[in-house]
């Protein structure tokens, strides 16, 4: 794999390969010194035009644990403020000799556009409301680990909230269904995309109706920064109908797990404290983020010799 830009591009085979190699990376991360020389001599730049905490830091941590060099690009202190174009920024960084761009941008399609201007690998860390493939890898890996299953056949995954603006939802719908799960989307009509009838999903407007049959409850953040019109009457009303309240949490099956990609809006979509839930995977999602991104960077950047030496190191 040269690029990691969408779940569709990865396909089921790529998805499974990366999930399996995440197991090897997790093994490295359990060591007292979680670092291997696998990507020595490679340089990874994070090119984030949108805010991020966990995605950017987990990519940078992942690159360092594989011994790659890292560069961080910060829009607010860059020549973008002097009018430099995206193309000039990418070409300038390419000239410095980078091997991978980890890109986040508010416009859908930017990772594909950038790939026209550089020979480096492009890893999509979120493009508008389009794709966030490494988040979906994190989420599938976390469910697989928590439930101890390789296939998601028969698993009911319910994704709740601002589906319309969510790249996490789009990537997760593809990834979970590729692995056999049944995905149900729950949102008010104004936050549901128009074309869900072309997606392999069920649609509901009532969380109360579906919560009891849910195995994986995936809560989404209300993305106010992407809303240009009043799509919900008010936050209180939204929280009452679509938030995870104590009363609703009681309706979950005892085996059900709760997830959220973060950052969380407490008191909007999350009324309960996740640490009070018996099966919250929210901290696991963050922790697994590093191993998953190590697997992605390694897959994109390692040559055969490096693959073999890592296999020896982890005894695979
Ligand atoms: C998500 C994102 O930026 O797409 N966050 C993340 O990467 N963990 C989800 C969000 O911002 O709501």
mmCIF file with all atom_site columns, C-alpha atoms in Angstrom, residues 61-191:
data_model
loop_
_atom_site.group_PDB
_atom_site.id
_atom_site.type_symbol
_atom_site.label_atom_id
_atom_site.label_alt_id
_atom_site.label_comp_id
_atom_site.label_asym_id
_atom_site.label_entity_id
_atom_site.label_seq_id
_atom_site.pdbx_PDB_ins_code
_atom_site.Cartn_x
_atom_site.Cartn_y
_atom_site.Cartn_z
_atom_site.occupancy
_atom_site.B_iso_or_equiv
_atom_site.pdbx_formal_charge
_atom_site.auth_seq_id
_atom_site.auth_comp_id
_atom_site.auth_asym_id
_atom_site.auth_atom_id
_atom_site.pdbx_PDB_model_num
ATOM 1   C CA . UNK A 1 61  ? 4.212   8.977   18.455 1.00 0.00 ? 61  UNK A CA 1
ATOM 2   C CA . UNK A 1 62  ? 3.773   6.110   16.003 1.00 0.00 ? 62  UNK A CA 1
ATOM 3   C CA . UNK A 1 63  ? 6.433   7.516   13.655 1.00 0.00 ? 63  UNK A CA 1
ATOM 4   C CA . UNK A 1 64  ? 8.887   7.985   16.535 1.00 0.00 ? 64  UNK A CA 1
ATOM 5   C CA . UNK A 1 65  ? 8.337   4.459   17.869 1.00 0.00 ? 65  UNK A CA 1
ATOM 6   C CA . UNK A 1 66  ? 9.310   3.165   14.433 1.00 0.00 ? 66  UNK A CA 1
ATOM 7   C CA . UNK A 1 67  ? 12.389  5.467   14.498 1.00 0.00 ? 67  UNK A CA 1
ATOM 8   C CA . UNK A 1 68  ? 11.216  7.721   11.643 1.00 0.00 ? 68  UNK A CA 1
ATOM 9   C CA . UNK A 1 69  ? 12.062  11.427  11.710 1.00 0.00 ? 69  UNK A CA 1
ATOM 10  C CA . UNK A 1 70  ? 9.029   13.667  12.205 1.00 0.00 ? 70  UNK A CA 1
ATOM 11  C CA . UNK A 1 71  ? 8.224   17.181  11.056 1.00 0.00 ? 71  UNK A CA 1
ATOM 12  C CA . UNK A 1 72  ? 5.208   19.104  12.236 1.00 0.00 ? 72  UNK A CA 1
ATOM 13  C CA . UNK A 1 73  ? 3.589   21.749  10.098 1.00 0.00 ? 73  UNK A CA 1
ATOM 14  C CA . UNK A 1 74  ? 1.494   24.274  11.926 1.00 0.00 ? 74  UNK A CA 1
ATOM 15  C CA . UNK A 1 75  ? -0.752  26.413  9.716  1.00 0.00 ? 75  UNK A CA 1
ATOM 16  C CA . UNK A 1 76  ? -0.875  29.299  12.169 1.00 0.00 ? 76  UNK A CA 1
ATOM 17  C CA . UNK A 1 77  ? 2.909   29.808  12.030 1.00 0.00 ? 77  UNK A CA 1
ATOM 18  C CA . UNK A 1 78  ? 3.481   28.872  8.371  1.00 0.00 ? 78  UNK A CA 1
ATOM 19  C CA . UNK A 1 79  ? 3.711   30.765  5.090  1.00 0.00 ? 79  UNK A CA 1
ATOM 20  C CA . UNK A 1 80  ? 0.052   29.846  4.412  1.00 0.00 ? 80  UNK A CA 1
ATOM 21  C CA . UNK A 1 81  ? -0.585  33.084  6.296  1.00 0.00 ? 81  UNK A CA 1
ATOM 22  C CA . UNK A 1 82  ? 1.480   34.911  3.653  1.00 0.00 ? 82  UNK A CA 1
ATOM 23  C CA . UNK A 1 83  ? -0.731  33.515  0.909  1.00 0.00 ? 83  UNK A CA 1
ATOM 24  C CA . UNK A 1 84  ? 1.242   30.381  0.002  1.00 0.00 ? 84  UNK A CA 1
ATOM 25  C CA . UNK A 1 85  ? -0.895  27.873  -1.898 1.00 0.00 ? 85  UNK A CA 1
ATOM 26  C CA . UNK A 1 86  ? -1.444  24.263  -0.841 1.00 0.00 ? 86  UNK A CA 1
ATOM 27  C CA . UNK A 1 87  ? 0.516   23.114  -3.890 1.00 0.00 ? 87  UNK A CA 1
ATOM 28  C CA . UNK A 1 88  ? 3.521   25.306  -3.068 1.00 0.00 ? 88  UNK A CA 1
ATOM 29  C CA . UNK A 1 89  ? 3.449   24.149  0.557  1.00 0.00 ? 89  UNK A CA 1
ATOM 30  C CA . UNK A 1 90  ? 3.407   20.486  -0.507 1.00 0.00 ? 90  UNK A CA 1
ATOM 31  C CA . UNK A 1 91  ? 6.138   20.950  -3.125 1.00 0.00 ? 91  UNK A CA 1
ATOM 32  C CA . UNK A 1 92  ? 8.328   22.865  -0.671 1.00 0.00 ? 92  UNK A CA 1
ATOM 33  C CA . UNK A 1 93  ? 8.067   20.131  1.958  1.00 0.00 ? 93  UNK A CA 1
ATOM 34  C CA . UNK A 1 94  ? 8.638   17.443  -0.705 1.00 0.00 ? 94  UNK A CA 1
ATOM 35  C CA . UNK A 1 95  ? 11.882  19.178  -1.716 1.00 0.00 ? 95  UNK A CA 1
ATOM 36  C CA . UNK A 1 96  ? 13.152  18.645  1.832  1.00 0.00 ? 96  UNK A CA 1
ATOM 37  C CA . UNK A 1 97  ? 12.956  14.880  1.280  1.00 0.00 ? 97  UNK A CA 1
ATOM 38  C CA . UNK A 1 98  ? 9.899   13.537  3.082  1.00 0.00 ? 98  UNK A CA 1
ATOM 39  C CA . UNK A 1 99  ? 8.515   10.045  2.626  1.00 0.00 ? 99  UNK A CA 1
ATOM 40  C CA . UNK A 1 100 ? 4.981   10.484  3.968  1.00 0.00 ? 100 UNK A CA 1
ATOM 41  C CA . UNK A 1 101 ? 2.478   13.280  4.431  1.00 0.00 ? 101 UNK A CA 1
ATOM 42  C CA . UNK A 1 102 ? -0.136  12.778  7.145  1.00 0.00 ? 102 UNK A CA 1
ATOM 43  C CA . UNK A 1 103 ? -2.812  15.215  5.996  1.00 0.00 ? 103 UNK A CA 1
ATOM 44  C CA . UNK A 1 104 ? -5.891  16.731  7.607  1.00 0.00 ? 104 UNK A CA 1
ATOM 45  C CA . UNK A 1 105 ? -7.865  19.349  5.709  1.00 0.00 ? 105 UNK A CA 1
ATOM 46  C CA . UNK A 1 106 ? -11.369 20.801  5.801  1.00 0.00 ? 106 UNK A CA 1
ATOM 47  C CA . UNK A 1 107 ? -11.966 19.994  2.114  1.00 0.00 ? 107 UNK A CA 1
ATOM 48  C CA . UNK A 1 108 ? -12.904 16.513  0.904  1.00 0.00 ? 108 UNK A CA 1
ATOM 49  C CA . UNK A 1 109 ? -10.482 15.105  -1.667 1.00 0.00 ? 109 UNK A CA 1
ATOM 50  C CA . UNK A 1 110 ? -7.334  16.986  -0.608 1.00 0.00 ? 110 UNK A CA 1
ATOM 51  C CA . UNK A 1 111 ? -5.324  13.744  -0.029 1.00 0.00 ? 111 UNK A CA 1
ATOM 52  C CA . UNK A 1 112 ? -5.964  12.740  -3.661 1.00 0.00 ? 112 UNK A CA 1
ATOM 53  C CA . UNK A 1 113 ? -5.069  16.225  -4.926 1.00 0.00 ? 113 UNK A CA 1
ATOM 54  C CA . UNK A 1 114 ? -1.815  16.290  -2.939 1.00 0.00 ? 114 UNK A CA 1
ATOM 55  C CA . UNK A 1 115 ? -0.789  12.921  -4.369 1.00 0.00 ? 115 UNK A CA 1
ATOM 56  C CA . UNK A 1 116 ? -0.572  14.641  -7.798 1.00 0.00 ? 116 UNK A CA 1
ATOM 57  C CA . UNK A 1 117 ? 2.109   16.993  -6.483 1.00 0.00 ? 117 UNK A CA 1
ATOM 58  C CA . UNK A 1 118 ? 4.445   14.646  -4.599 1.00 0.00 ? 118 UNK A CA 1
ATOM 59  C CA . UNK A 1 119 ? 5.825   11.126  -4.790 1.00 0.00 ? 119 UNK A CA 1
ATOM 60  C CA . UNK A 1 120 ? 5.533   10.676  -1.037 1.00 0.00 ? 120 UNK A CA 1
ATOM 61  C CA . UNK A 1 121 ? 2.897   8.445   0.572  1.00 0.00 ? 121 UNK A CA 1
ATOM 62  C CA . UNK A 1 122 ? -0.292  10.203  1.583  1.00 0.00 ? 122 UNK A CA 1
ATOM 63  C CA . UNK A 1 123 ? -2.055  9.197   4.779  1.00 0.00 ? 123 UNK A CA 1
ATOM 64  C CA . UNK A 1 124 ? -5.495  10.748  5.209  1.00 0.00 ? 124 UNK A CA 1
ATOM 65  C CA . UNK A 1 125 ? -6.005  12.009  8.754  1.00 0.00 ? 125 UNK A CA 1
ATOM 66  C CA . UNK A 1 126 ? -9.434  13.428  7.876  1.00 0.00 ? 126 UNK A CA 1
ATOM 67  C CA . UNK A 1 127 ? -10.659 15.273  4.758  1.00 0.00 ? 127 UNK A CA 1
ATOM 68  C CA . UNK A 1 128 ? -13.781 17.351  5.362  1.00 0.00 ? 128 UNK A CA 1
ATOM 69  C CA . UNK A 1 129 ? -16.827 15.173  5.942  1.00 0.00 ? 129 UNK A CA 1
ATOM 70  C CA . UNK A 1 130 ? -15.422 12.510  3.613  1.00 0.00 ? 130 UNK A CA 1
ATOM 71  C CA . UNK A 1 131 ? -13.004 9.956   5.130  1.00 0.00 ? 131 UNK A CA 1
ATOM 72  C CA . UNK A 1 132 ? -10.933 9.255   8.241  1.00 0.00 ? 132 UNK A CA 1
ATOM 73  C CA . UNK A 1 133 ? -9.622  5.756   7.484  1.00 0.00 ? 133 UNK A CA 1
ATOM 74  C CA . UNK A 1 134 ? -7.214  5.382   10.406 1.00 0.00 ? 134 UNK A CA 1
ATOM 75  C CA . UNK A 1 135 ? -10.016 6.182   12.872 1.00 0.00 ? 135 UNK A CA 1
ATOM 76  C CA . UNK A 1 136 ? -12.076 3.352   11.359 1.00 0.00 ? 136 UNK A CA 1
ATOM 77  C CA . UNK A 1 137 ? -9.069  1.027   11.633 1.00 0.00 ? 137 UNK A CA 1
ATOM 78  C CA . UNK A 1 138 ? -8.706  2.024   15.292 1.00 0.00 ? 138 UNK A CA 1
ATOM 79  C CA . UNK A 1 139 ? -12.391 1.357   15.901 1.00 0.00 ? 139 UNK A CA 1
ATOM 80  C CA . UNK A 1 140 ? -12.479 -2.044  14.158 1.00 0.00 ? 140 UNK A CA 1
ATOM 81  C CA . UNK A 1 141 ? -9.294  -3.095  15.943 1.00 0.00 ? 141 UNK A CA 1
ATOM 82  C CA . UNK A 1 142 ? -10.702 -1.995  19.299 1.00 0.00 ? 142 UNK A CA 1
ATOM 83  C CA . UNK A 1 143 ? -13.969 -3.914  18.785 1.00 0.00 ? 143 UNK A CA 1
ATOM 84  C CA . UNK A 1 144 ? -12.103 -6.988  17.589 1.00 0.00 ? 144 UNK A CA 1
ATOM 85  C CA . UNK A 1 145 ? -9.884  -6.884  20.678 1.00 0.00 ? 145 UNK A CA 1
ATOM 86  C CA . UNK A 1 146 ? -12.754 -6.231  23.122 1.00 0.00 ? 146 UNK A CA 1
ATOM 87  C CA . UNK A 1 147 ? -15.106 -8.867  21.734 1.00 0.00 ? 147 UNK A CA 1
ATOM 88  C CA . UNK A 1 148 ? -12.363 -11.328 20.780 1.00 0.00 ? 148 UNK A CA 1
ATOM 89  C CA . UNK A 1 149 ? -13.851 -11.918 17.309 1.00 0.00 ? 149 UNK A CA 1
ATOM 90  C CA . UNK A 1 150 ? -12.172 -11.819 13.883 1.00 0.00 ? 150 UNK A CA 1
ATOM 91  C CA . UNK A 1 151 ? -15.406 -11.416 11.916 1.00 0.00 ? 151 UNK A CA 1
ATOM 92  C CA . UNK A 1 152 ? -18.225 -9.005  12.748 1.00 0.00 ? 152 UNK A CA 1
ATOM 93  C CA . UNK A 1 153 ? -20.910 -11.258 11.243 1.00 0.00 ? 153 UNK A CA 1
ATOM 94  C CA . UNK A 1 154 ? -24.130 -10.773 13.227 1.00 0.00 ? 154 UNK A CA 1
ATOM 95  C CA . UNK A 1 155 ? -22.827 -7.733  15.130 1.00 0.00 ? 155 UNK A CA 1
ATOM 96  C CA . UNK A 1 156 ? -25.196 -4.745  15.425 1.00 0.00 ? 156 UNK A CA 1
ATOM 97  C CA . UNK A 1 157 ? -23.278 -1.462  15.259 1.00 0.00 ? 157 UNK A CA 1
ATOM 98  C CA . UNK A 1 158 ? -25.315 1.698   15.912 1.00 0.00 ? 158 UNK A CA 1
ATOM 99  C CA . UNK A 1 159 ? -23.753 5.034   14.936 1.00 0.00 ? 159 UNK A CA 1
ATOM 100 C CA . UNK A 1 160 ? -25.552 7.968   16.560 1.00 0.00 ? 160 UNK A CA 1
ATOM 101 C CA . UNK A 1 161 ? -25.517 11.702  15.964 1.00 0.00 ? 161 UNK A CA 1
ATOM 102 C CA . UNK A 1 162 ? -24.155 14.088  13.401 1.00 0.00 ? 162 UNK A CA 1
ATOM 103 C CA . UNK A 1 163 ? -23.783 11.614  10.538 1.00 0.00 ? 163 UNK A CA 1
ATOM 104 C CA . UNK A 1 164 ? -24.132 14.363  7.941  1.00 0.00 ? 164 UNK A CA 1
ATOM 105 C CA . UNK A 1 165 ? -20.830 16.033  8.837  1.00 0.00 ? 165 UNK A CA 1
ATOM 106 C CA . UNK A 1 166 ? -18.951 12.962  10.014 1.00 0.00 ? 166 UNK A CA 1
ATOM 107 C CA . UNK A 1 167 ? -15.994 11.513  8.135  1.00 0.00 ? 167 UNK A CA 1
ATOM 108 C CA . UNK A 1 168 ? -15.662 9.040   11.008 1.00 0.00 ? 168 UNK A CA 1
ATOM 109 C CA . UNK A 1 169 ? -19.172 7.721   10.264 1.00 0.00 ? 169 UNK A CA 1
ATOM 110 C CA . UNK A 1 170 ? -18.441 7.370   6.530  1.00 0.00 ? 170 UNK A CA 1
ATOM 111 C CA . UNK A 1 171 ? -15.203 5.442   7.109  1.00 0.00 ? 171 UNK A CA 1
ATOM 112 C CA . UNK A 1 172 ? -16.737 3.315   9.848  1.00 0.00 ? 172 UNK A CA 1
ATOM 113 C CA . UNK A 1 173 ? -19.817 2.382   7.797  1.00 0.00 ? 173 UNK A CA 1
ATOM 114 C CA . UNK A 1 174 ? -17.512 0.965   5.110  1.00 0.00 ? 174 UNK A CA 1
ATOM 115 C CA . UNK A 1 175 ? -15.107 -0.742  7.489  1.00 0.00 ? 175 UNK A CA 1
ATOM 116 C CA . UNK A 1 176 ? -17.675 -2.360  9.801  1.00 0.00 ? 176 UNK A CA 1
ATOM 117 C CA . UNK A 1 177 ? -19.842 -3.581  6.915  1.00 0.00 ? 177 UNK A CA 1
ATOM 118 C CA . UNK A 1 178 ? -16.775 -4.961  5.058  1.00 0.00 ? 178 UNK A CA 1
ATOM 119 C CA . UNK A 1 179 ? -16.128 -7.091  8.146  1.00 0.00 ? 179 UNK A CA 1
ATOM 120 C CA . UNK A 1 180 ? -19.727 -8.325  8.220  1.00 0.00 ? 180 UNK A CA 1
ATOM 121 C CA . UNK A 1 181 ? -21.490 -6.070  10.768 1.00 0.00 ? 181 UNK A CA 1
ATOM 122 C CA . UNK A 1 182 ? -24.993 -4.642  10.352 1.00 0.00 ? 182 UNK A CA 1
ATOM 123 C CA . UNK A 1 183 ? -24.741 -0.853  10.748 1.00 0.00 ? 183 UNK A CA 1
ATOM 124 C CA . UNK A 1 184 ? -27.695 1.276   11.873 1.00 0.00 ? 184 UNK A CA 1
ATOM 125 C CA . UNK A 1 185 ? -27.521 5.071   11.683 1.00 0.00 ? 185 UNK A CA 1
ATOM 126 C CA . UNK A 1 186 ? -29.487 7.150   14.178 1.00 0.00 ? 186 UNK A CA 1
ATOM 127 C CA . UNK A 1 187 ? -29.866 10.922  13.777 1.00 0.00 ? 187 UNK A CA 1
ATOM 128 C CA . UNK A 1 188 ? -32.474 13.638  13.442 1.00 0.00 ? 188 UNK A CA 1
ATOM 129 C CA . UNK A 1 189 ? -33.526 13.959  9.764  1.00 0.00 ? 189 UNK A CA 1
ATOM 130 C CA . UNK A 1 190 ? -31.551 17.213  9.453  1.00 0.00 ? 190 UNK A CA 1
ATOM 131 C CA . UNK A 1 191 ? -28.293 15.491  10.425 1.00 0.00 ? 191 UNK A CA 1
#
